[in-house]
CSV table of C-alpha atoms and ligand atoms in Angstrom, one decimal:
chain,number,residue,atom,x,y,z
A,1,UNK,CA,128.3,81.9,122.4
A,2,UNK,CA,127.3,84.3,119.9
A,3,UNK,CA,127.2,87.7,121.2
A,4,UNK,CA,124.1,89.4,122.6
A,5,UNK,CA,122.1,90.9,119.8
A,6,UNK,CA,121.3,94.7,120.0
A,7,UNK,CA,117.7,95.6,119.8
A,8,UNK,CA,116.3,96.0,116.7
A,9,UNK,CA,114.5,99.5,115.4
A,10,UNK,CA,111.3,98.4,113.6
A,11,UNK,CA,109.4,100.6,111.6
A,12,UNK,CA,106.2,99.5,110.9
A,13,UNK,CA,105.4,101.1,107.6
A,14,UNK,CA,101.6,101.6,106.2
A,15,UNK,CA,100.2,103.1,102.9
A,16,UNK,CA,96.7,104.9,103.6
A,17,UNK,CA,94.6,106.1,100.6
A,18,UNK,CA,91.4,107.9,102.2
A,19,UNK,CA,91.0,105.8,105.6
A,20,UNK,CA,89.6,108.8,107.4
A,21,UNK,CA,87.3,105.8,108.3
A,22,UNK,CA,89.6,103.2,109.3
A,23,UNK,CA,92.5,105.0,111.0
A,24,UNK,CA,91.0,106.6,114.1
A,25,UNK,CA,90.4,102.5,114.4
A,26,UNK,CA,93.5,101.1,113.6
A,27,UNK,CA,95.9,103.6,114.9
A,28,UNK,CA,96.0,102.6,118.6
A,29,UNK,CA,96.0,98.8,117.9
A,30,UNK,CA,98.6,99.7,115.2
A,31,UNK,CA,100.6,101.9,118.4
A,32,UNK,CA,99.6,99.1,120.9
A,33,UNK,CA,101.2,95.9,118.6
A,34,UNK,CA,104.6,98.7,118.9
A,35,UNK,CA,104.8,99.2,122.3
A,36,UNK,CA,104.1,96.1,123.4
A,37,UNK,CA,107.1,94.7,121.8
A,38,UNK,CA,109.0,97.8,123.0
A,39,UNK,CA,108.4,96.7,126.5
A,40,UNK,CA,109.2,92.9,125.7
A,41,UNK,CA,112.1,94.2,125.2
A,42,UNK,CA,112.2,92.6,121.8
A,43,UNK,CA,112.8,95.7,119.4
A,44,UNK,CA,114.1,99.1,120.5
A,45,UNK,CA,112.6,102.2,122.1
A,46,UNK,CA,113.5,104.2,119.1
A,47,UNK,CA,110.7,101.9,116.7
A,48,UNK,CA,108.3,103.9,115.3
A,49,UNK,CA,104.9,103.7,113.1
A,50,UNK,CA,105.4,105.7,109.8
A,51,UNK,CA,101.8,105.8,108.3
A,52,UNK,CA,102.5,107.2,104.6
A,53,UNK,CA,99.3,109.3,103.1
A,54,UNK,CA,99.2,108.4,99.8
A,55,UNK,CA,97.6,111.9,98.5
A,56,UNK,CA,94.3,110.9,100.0
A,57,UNK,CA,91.5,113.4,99.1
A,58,UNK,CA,89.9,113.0,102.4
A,59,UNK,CA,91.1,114.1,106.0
A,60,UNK,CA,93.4,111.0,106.2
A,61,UNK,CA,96.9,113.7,106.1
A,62,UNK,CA,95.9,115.4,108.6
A,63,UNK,CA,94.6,112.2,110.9
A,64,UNK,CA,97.9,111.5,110.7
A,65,UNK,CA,99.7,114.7,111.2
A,66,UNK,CA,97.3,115.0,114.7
A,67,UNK,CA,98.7,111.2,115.8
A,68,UNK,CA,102.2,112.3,115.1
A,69,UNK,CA,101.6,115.5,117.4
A,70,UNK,CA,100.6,113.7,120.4
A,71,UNK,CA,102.4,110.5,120.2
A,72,UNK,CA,106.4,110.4,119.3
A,73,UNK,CA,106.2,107.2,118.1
A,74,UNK,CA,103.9,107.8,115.1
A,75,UNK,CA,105.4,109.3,112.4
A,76,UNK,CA,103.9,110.5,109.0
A,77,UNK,CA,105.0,111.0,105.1
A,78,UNK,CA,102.9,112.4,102.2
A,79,UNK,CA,103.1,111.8,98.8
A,80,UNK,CA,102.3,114.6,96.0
A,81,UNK,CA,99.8,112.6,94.9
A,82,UNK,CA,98.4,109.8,94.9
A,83,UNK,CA,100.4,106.8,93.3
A,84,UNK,CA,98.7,103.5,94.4
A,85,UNK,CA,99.7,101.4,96.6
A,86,UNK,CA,102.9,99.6,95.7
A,87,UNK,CA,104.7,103.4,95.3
A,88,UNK,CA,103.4,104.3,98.5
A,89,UNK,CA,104.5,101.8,100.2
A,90,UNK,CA,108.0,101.5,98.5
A,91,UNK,CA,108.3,105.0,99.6
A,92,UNK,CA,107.9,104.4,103.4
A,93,UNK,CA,110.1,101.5,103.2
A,94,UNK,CA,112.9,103.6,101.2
A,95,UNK,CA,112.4,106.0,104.2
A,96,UNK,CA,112.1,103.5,107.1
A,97,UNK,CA,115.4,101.8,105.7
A,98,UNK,CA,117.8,105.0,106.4
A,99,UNK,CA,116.6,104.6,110.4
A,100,UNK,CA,115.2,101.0,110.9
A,101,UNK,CA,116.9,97.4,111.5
A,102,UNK,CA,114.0,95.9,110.3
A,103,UNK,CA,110.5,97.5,108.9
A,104,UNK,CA,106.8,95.3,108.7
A,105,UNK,CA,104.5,96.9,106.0
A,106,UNK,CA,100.8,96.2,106.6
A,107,UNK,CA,97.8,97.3,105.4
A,108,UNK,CA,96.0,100.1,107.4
A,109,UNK,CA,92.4,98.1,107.5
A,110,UNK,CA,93.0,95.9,110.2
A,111,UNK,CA,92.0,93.0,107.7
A,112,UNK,CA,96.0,91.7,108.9
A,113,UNK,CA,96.4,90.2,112.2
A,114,UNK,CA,99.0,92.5,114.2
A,115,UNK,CA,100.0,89.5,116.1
A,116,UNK,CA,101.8,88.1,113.8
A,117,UNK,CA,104.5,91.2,114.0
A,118,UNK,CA,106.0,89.8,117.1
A,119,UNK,CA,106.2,86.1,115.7
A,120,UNK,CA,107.2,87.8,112.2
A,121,UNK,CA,110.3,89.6,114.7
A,122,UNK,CA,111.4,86.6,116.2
A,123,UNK,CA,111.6,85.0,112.8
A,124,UNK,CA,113.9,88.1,111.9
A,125,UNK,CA,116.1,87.4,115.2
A,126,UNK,CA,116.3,84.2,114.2
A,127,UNK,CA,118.0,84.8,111.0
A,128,UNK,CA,115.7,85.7,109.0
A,129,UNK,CA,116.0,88.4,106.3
A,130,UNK,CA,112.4,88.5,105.1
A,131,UNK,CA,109.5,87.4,106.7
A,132,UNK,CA,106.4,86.4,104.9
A,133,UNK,CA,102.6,86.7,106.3
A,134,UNK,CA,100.5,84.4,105.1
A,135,UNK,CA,96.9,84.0,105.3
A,136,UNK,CA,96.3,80.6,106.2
A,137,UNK,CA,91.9,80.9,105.7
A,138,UNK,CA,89.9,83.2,103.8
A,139,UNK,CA,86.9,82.5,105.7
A,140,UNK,CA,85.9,86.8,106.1
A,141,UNK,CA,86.5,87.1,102.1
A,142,UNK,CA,83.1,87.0,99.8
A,143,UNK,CA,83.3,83.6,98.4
A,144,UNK,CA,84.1,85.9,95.2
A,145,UNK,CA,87.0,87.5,96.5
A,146,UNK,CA,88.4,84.4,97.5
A,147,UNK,CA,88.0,82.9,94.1
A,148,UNK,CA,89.4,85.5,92.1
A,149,UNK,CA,92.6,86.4,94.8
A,150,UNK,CA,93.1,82.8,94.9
A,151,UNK,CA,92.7,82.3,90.5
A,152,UNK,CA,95.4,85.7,91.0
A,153,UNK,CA,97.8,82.9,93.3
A,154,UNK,CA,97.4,80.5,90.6
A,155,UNK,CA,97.6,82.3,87.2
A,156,UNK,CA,100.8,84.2,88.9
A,157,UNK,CA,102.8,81.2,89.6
A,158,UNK,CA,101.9,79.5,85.9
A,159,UNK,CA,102.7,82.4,84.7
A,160,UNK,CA,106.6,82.4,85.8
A,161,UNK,CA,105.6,84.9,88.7
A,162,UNK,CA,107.6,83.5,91.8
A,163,UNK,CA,105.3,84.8,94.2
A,164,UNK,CA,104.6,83.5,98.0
A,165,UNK,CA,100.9,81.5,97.8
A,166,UNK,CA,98.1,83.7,100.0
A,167,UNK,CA,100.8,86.1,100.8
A,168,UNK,CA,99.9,90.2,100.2
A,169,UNK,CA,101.9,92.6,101.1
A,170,UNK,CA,101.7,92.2,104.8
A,171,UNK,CA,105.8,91.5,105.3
A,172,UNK,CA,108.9,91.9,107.6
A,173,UNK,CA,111.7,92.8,105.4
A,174,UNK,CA,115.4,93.6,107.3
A,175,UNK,CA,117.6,96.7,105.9
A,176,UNK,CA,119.5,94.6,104.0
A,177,UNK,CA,116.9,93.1,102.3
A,178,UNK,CA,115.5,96.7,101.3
A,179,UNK,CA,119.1,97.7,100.4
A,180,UNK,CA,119.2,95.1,97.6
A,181,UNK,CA,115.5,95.6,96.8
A,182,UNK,CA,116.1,99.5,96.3
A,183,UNK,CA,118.7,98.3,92.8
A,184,UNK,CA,115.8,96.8,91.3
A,185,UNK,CA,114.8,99.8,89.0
A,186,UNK,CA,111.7,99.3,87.7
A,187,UNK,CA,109.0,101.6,88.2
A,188,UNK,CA,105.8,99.0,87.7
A,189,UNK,CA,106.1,98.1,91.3
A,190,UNK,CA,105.2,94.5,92.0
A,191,UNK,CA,106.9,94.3,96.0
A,192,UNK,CA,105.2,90.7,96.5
A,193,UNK,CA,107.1,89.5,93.4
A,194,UNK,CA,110.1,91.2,94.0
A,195,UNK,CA,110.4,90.1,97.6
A,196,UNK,CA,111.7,86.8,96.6
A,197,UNK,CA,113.6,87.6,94.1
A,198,UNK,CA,115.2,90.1,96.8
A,199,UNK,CA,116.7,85.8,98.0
A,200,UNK,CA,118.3,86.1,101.5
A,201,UNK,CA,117.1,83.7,104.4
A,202,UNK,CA,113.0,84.2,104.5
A,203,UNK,CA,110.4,82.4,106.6
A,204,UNK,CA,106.3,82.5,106.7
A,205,UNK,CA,104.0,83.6,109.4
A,206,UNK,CA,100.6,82.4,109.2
A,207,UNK,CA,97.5,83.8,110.3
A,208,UNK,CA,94.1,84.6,109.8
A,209,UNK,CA,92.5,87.7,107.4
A,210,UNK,CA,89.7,89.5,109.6
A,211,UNK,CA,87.0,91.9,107.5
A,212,UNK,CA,87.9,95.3,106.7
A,213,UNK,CA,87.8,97.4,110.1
A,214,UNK,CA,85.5,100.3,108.3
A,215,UNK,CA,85.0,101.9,104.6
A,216,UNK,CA,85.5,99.9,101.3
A,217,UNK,CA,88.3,97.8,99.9
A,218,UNK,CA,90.1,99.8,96.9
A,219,UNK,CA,90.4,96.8,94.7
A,220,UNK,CA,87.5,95.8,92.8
A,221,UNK,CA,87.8,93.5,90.3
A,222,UNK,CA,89.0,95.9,87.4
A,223,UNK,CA,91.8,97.0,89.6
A,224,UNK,CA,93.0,93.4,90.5
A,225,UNK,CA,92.9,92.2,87.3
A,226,UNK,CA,95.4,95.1,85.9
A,227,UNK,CA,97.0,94.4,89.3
A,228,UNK,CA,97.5,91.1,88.4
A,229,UNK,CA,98.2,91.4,84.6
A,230,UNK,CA,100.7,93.8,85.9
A,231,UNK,CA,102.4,91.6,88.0
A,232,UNK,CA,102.7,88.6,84.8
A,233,UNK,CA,104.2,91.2,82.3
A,234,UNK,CA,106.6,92.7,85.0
A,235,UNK,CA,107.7,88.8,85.7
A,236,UNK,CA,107.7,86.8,82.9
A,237,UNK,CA,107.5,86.7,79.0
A,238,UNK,CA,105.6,83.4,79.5
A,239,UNK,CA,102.5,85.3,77.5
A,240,UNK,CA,104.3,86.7,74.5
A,241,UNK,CA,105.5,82.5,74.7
A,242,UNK,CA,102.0,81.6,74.6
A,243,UNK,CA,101.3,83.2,71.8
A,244,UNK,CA,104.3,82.1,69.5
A,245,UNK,CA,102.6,78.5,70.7
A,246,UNK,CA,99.1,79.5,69.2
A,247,UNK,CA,100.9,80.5,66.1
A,248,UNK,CA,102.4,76.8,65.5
A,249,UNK,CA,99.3,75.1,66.6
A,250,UNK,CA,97.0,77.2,64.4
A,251,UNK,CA,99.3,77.3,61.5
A,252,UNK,CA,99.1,72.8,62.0
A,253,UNK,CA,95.7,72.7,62.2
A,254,UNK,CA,95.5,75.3,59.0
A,255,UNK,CA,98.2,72.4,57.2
A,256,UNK,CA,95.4,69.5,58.0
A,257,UNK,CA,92.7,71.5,56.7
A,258,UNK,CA,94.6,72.5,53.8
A,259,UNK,CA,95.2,68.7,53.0
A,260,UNK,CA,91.7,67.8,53.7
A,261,UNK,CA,90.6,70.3,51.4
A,262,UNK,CA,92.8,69.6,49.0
A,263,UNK,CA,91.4,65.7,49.4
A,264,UNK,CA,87.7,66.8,49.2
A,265,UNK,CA,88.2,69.0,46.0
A,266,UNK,CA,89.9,65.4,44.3
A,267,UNK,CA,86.9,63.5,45.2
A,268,UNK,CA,84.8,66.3,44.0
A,269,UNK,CA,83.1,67.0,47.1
A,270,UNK,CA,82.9,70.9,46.9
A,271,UNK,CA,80.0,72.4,48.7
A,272,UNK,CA,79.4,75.9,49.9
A,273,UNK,CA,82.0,76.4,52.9
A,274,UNK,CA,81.3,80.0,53.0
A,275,UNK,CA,80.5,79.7,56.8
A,276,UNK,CA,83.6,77.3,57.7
A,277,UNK,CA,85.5,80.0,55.6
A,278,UNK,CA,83.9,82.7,57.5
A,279,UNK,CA,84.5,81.5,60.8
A,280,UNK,CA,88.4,80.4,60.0
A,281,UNK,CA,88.8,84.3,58.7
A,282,UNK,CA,87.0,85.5,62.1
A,283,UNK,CA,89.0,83.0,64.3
A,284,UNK,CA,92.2,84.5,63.2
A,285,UNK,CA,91.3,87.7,63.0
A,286,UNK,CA,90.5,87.6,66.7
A,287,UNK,CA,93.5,85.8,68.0
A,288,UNK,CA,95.7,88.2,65.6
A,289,UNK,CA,94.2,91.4,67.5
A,290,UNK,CA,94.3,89.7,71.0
A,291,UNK,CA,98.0,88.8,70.1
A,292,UNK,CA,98.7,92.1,69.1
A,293,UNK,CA,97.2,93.3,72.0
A,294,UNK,CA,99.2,91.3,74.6
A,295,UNK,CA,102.4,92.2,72.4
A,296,UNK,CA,101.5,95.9,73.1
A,297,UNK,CA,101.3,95.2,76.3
A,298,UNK,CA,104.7,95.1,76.9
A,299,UNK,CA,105.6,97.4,74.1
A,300,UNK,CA,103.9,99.8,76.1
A,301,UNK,CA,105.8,98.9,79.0
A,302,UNK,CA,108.8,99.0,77.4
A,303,UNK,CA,108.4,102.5,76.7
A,304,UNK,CA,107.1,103.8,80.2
A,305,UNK,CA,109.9,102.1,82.0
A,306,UNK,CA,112.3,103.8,79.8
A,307,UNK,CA,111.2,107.2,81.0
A,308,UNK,CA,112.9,106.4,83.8
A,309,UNK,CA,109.9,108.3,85.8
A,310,UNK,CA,110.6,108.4,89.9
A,311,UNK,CA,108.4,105.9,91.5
A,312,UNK,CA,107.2,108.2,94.1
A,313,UNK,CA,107.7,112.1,95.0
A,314,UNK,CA,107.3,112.5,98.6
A,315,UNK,CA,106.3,116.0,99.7
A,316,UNK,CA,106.0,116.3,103.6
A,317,UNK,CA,107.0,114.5,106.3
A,318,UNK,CA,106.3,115.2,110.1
A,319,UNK,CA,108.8,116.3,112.3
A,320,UNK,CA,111.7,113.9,112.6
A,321,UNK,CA,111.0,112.1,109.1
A,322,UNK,CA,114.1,112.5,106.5
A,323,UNK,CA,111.9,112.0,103.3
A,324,UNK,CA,113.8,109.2,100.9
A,325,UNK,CA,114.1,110.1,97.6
A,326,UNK,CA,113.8,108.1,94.5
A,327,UNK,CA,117.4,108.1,92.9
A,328,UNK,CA,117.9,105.4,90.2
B,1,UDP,N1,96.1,102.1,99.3
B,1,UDP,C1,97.0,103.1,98.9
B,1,UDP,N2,96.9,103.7,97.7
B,1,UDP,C2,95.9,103.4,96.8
B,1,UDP,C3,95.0,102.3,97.1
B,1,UDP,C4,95.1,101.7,98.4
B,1,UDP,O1,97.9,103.4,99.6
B,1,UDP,O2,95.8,104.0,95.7
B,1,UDP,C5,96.3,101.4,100.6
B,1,UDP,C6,95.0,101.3,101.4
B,1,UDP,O3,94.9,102.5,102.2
B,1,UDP,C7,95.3,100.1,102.3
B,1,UDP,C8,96.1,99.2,101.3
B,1,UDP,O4,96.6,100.1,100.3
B,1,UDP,O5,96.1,100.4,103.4
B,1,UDP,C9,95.3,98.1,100.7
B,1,UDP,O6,94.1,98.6,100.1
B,1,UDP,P1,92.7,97.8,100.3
B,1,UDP,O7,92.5,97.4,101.8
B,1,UDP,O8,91.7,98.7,99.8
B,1,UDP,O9,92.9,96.5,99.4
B,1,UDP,P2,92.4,95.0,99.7
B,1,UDP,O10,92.8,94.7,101.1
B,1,UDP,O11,90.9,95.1,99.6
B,1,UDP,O12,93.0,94.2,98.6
B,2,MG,MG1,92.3,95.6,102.8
């Protein structure tokens, strides 16, 4: 028989960028979901919630400075400023990983069922190193949410993006899983592509995504689709691909034409064609530009990852909180 396993610490680890709204909401349930398994019995006494303020420019820092007064389990970390949400959450998980067995990061809107942590644990005592939540229904997104965050899914995994289908960032990840994911140097952050690439033994958890508890999702459209173009150029090279693939195709079709034109001028059929000329000039210009554009994409990226910058700068923590800091 194998022998009895020790008690894991979880950390439950969640980014908050001006929830002043949310978190007087979500912080009990959040506190409720963690000692509730404390008294299962199924992770340690030492588990703690580690809500990391991600330089909100409300009263969210010091919401969460007041929770960690009054309750030991709740502890707090604050970033110099605000870094969206990937960094924010890396940085509570590079924390969490010094302290915890095992850490969930979730979302601080309630929009991620909290039950699934205890299932999401088992899967981890059952041997698993990483524990997906998936969202098995949309049915609380606008129909236009869903379309677009499902399109995101879709593109991602054409793209060469191994990421999990319906799955954010609501996920159990063990230490060492976060040990091997703290070599990846890359400042762009993408966790939910990295994750998998991370390898180990992983599982999914399904449930359902509920509305927003209170105030206003933070990713409009813009910010998903740079989100999402984000995520293909940190993945793959698919698009730069693409467009060596335009380049043949176009430079065929320009061959035919050329024949056919060639054909037309023997037979003496030489009308205008200023518009067909016009249009061909204006085609190519616009694909050259858009190539260039996507080429500079990763130029550009190319030269911030090269800075080397740290990918988050932590600067409080509340009492018992050892900051982590980004060494690469
Ligand atoms: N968030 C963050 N920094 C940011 C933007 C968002 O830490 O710059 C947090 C936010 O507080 C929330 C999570 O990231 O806990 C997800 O944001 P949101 O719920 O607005 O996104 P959605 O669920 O609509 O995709
Ligand atoms: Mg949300």
């Amino acid at each position: 028989m194998d022998a009895p396993i020790k008690k894991p610490v979880l950390y439950i680890v969640i980014p908050c960028y001006n929830e002043e709204k949310v978190l007087p909401e979500t912080k009990p349930m959040f506190l409720k979901t963690l000692q509730d398994m404390i008294q299962e019995n199924k992770i340690s006494e030492d588990s703690r919630v580690l809500f990391v303020n991600d330089g909100s420019k409300d009263d969210t820092w010091n919401l969460i400075k007041e929770y960690a007064g009054e309750e030991k389990h709740i502890l707090g970390l604050s970033l110099s400023r605000n870094r969206g949400h990937q960094n924010a959450l890396f940085a509570g998980l590079m924390t969490a990983k010094e302290v915890a067995d095992i850490t969930i990061s979730i979302d601080c809107d309630g929009q991620d069922d909290m039950a699934a942590m205890s299932e999401m644990v088992d899967e981890y005592l059952s041997g698993s190193q990483i524990v997906y939540g998936v969202r098995s229904e949309r049915k609380t997104d606008t129909f236009f949410k869903r379309a677009t965050a499902q399109g995101f899914y879709k593109v991602m995994a054409k793209m060469g993006a191994d990421v999990i289908y319906n799955h954010a960032d609501y996920r159990l990840m063990s230490r060492e899983a976060l040990e091997a994911l703290a070599q990846f140097k890359e400042v762009h952050l993408f966790l939910r592509g990295m994750a998998p690439l991370v390898g180990f033994r992983y599982s999914c958890v399904y449930y359902e995504r509920a509305e927003r508890i209170a105030g206003e999702s933070h990713y409009p459209l813009k910010k998903m689709l740079s989100f999402a173009f984000n995520g293909i150029s940190s993945f793959s090279t698919k698009p730069i691909r693409m467009i060596t693939g335009l380049g043949f195709l176009i430079c065929v079709i320009s061959l035919i034409a050329i024949v056919a034109t060639i054909v037309q001028k023997l037979y003496g059929v030489t009308v205008g064609g200023w518009s067909s000329l016009l249009c061909c000039i204006l085609f190519l210009g616009g694909i050259q530009l858009l190539s260039l554009g996507v080429i500079g994409e990763y130029v550009g990226k190319i030269y911030m990852e090269t800075k080397e910058r740290p990918r988050f700068i932590i600067s409080e923590g509340t009492e018992g909180v050892t900051p982590a800091v980004d060494r690469r």
